[in-house]
Every structure is written in C-alpha cells, then in structure tokens.
Coordinates of C-alpha atoms in Angstrom, one line a residue:
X1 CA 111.0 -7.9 64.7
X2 CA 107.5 -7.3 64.0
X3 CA 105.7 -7.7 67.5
X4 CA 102.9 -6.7 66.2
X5 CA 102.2 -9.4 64.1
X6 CA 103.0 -11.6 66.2
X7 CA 100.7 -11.2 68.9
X8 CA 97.4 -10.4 66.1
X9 CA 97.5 -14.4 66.9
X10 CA 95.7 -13.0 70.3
X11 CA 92.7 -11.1 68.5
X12 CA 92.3 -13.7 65.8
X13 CA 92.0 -16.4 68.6
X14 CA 89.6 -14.6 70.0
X15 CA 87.1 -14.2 67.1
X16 CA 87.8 -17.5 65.5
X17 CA 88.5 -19.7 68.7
X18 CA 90.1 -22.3 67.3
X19 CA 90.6 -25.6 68.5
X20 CA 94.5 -26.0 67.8
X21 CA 96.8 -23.2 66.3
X22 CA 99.8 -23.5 64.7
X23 CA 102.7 -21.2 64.1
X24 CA 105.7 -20.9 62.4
X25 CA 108.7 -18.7 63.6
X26 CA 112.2 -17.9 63.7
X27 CA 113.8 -19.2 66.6
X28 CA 115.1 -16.4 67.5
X29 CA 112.5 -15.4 69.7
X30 CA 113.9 -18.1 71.9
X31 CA 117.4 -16.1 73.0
X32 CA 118.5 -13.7 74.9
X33 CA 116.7 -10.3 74.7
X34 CA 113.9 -11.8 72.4
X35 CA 112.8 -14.2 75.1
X36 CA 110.2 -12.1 76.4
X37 CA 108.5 -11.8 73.5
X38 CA 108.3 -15.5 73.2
X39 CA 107.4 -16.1 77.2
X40 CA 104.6 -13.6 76.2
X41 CA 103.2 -15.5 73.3
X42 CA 103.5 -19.1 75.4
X43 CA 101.7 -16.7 78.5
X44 CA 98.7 -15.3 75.9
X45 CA 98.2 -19.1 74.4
X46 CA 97.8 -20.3 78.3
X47 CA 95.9 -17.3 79.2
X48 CA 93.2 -18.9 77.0
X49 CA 93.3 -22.0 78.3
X50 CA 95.4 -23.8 75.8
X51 CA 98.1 -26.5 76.0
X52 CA 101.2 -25.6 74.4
X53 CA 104.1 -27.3 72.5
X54 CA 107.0 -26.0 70.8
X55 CA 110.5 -27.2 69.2
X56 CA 112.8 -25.8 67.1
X57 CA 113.0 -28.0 64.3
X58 CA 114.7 -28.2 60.6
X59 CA 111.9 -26.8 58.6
X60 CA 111.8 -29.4 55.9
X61 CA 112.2 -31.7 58.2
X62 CA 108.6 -30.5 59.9
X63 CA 107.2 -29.7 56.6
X64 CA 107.8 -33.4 55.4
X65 CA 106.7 -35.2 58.3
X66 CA 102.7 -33.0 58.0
X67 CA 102.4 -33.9 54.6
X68 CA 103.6 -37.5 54.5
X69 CA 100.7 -37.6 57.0
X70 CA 98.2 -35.3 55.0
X71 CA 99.4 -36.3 51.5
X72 CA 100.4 -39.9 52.2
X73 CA 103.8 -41.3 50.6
X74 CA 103.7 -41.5 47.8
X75 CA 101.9 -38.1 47.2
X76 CA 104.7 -36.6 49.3
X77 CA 107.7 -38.5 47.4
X78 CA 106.5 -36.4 44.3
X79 CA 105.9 -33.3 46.0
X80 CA 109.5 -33.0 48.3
X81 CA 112.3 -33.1 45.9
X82 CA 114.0 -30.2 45.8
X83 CA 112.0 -28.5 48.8
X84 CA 114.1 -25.6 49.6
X85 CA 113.8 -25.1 53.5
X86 CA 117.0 -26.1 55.2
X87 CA 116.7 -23.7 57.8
X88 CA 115.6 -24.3 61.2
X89 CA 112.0 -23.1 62.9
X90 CA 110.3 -22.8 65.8
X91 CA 107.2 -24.6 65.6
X92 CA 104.5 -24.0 68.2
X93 CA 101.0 -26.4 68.2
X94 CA 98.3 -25.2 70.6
X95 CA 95.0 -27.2 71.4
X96 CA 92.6 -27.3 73.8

C-alpha cells in the first residue's frame, strides 16, 4: 500500500481548500491491519473541519449513478455499455 499517496490528499487540501473531495479506494483499507490507515484519513478530513461519508460500493454501480446525473440518460445509456468496473470501492465524499 502506498501510504504516501494517500495522505498527499492532506497537503493538496491545504493549498487548494476545496469545498468537497472525493476519493476513490480499495476497500481494503477498511479491514483488519489496514484500518488505521483508513481511521487516519477519516481523522485528517475532520481535522479540517469536514463532514465525511463513505461506502463501499460496486464501482460501476457509483460510476453510473454520477454520470446519469452529470450526463443525463440518455448521454449515459450511450456511454455505459460495456463499462468494465465490476469490482467493488470505497468511496469517500467530504464537504464542508
């Protein structure tokens, strides 16, 4: 696992302060020995003083949802066939 990567989230944060963040990771980080890497990220996103919401979701699943609502129907009817991403993700969404 690349931690380091993972927590550049913090410094880009901090330059850019965004609004609402979005990431995209393996679950994973959820279970057993990984878990403090995630409790770290979820600590570092409150730490600045933002609201936090994750699942662990089938990734086309996600993916299809944000750009029926981006793209519209019809857009996304043409776009989704065949999208390849069975897996499943954590999600995480951050706003303040």
């Amino acid at each position: 696992m690349n931690t380091a990567s993972l927590f550049a989230v913090q410094a880009v944060i901090e330059v850019a302060k965004p609004r609402v963040v979005t990431l995209e990771q393996t679950f994973g980080i959820t279970w057993g020995k990984f878990r403090f890497y995630f409790n770290a990220l979820i600590q570092m996103f409150t730490a600045h003083d933002f609201s936090v919401r994750w699942a662990i979701v089938p990734f086309a699943q996600w993916v299809g949802h944000f750009l029926r609502f981006v793209l519209g129907r019809n857009a996304f009817a043409k776009l989704s066939q065949g999208l390849p991403q069975r897996r499943h993700r954590l999600i995480i969404i951050a706003s303040w």
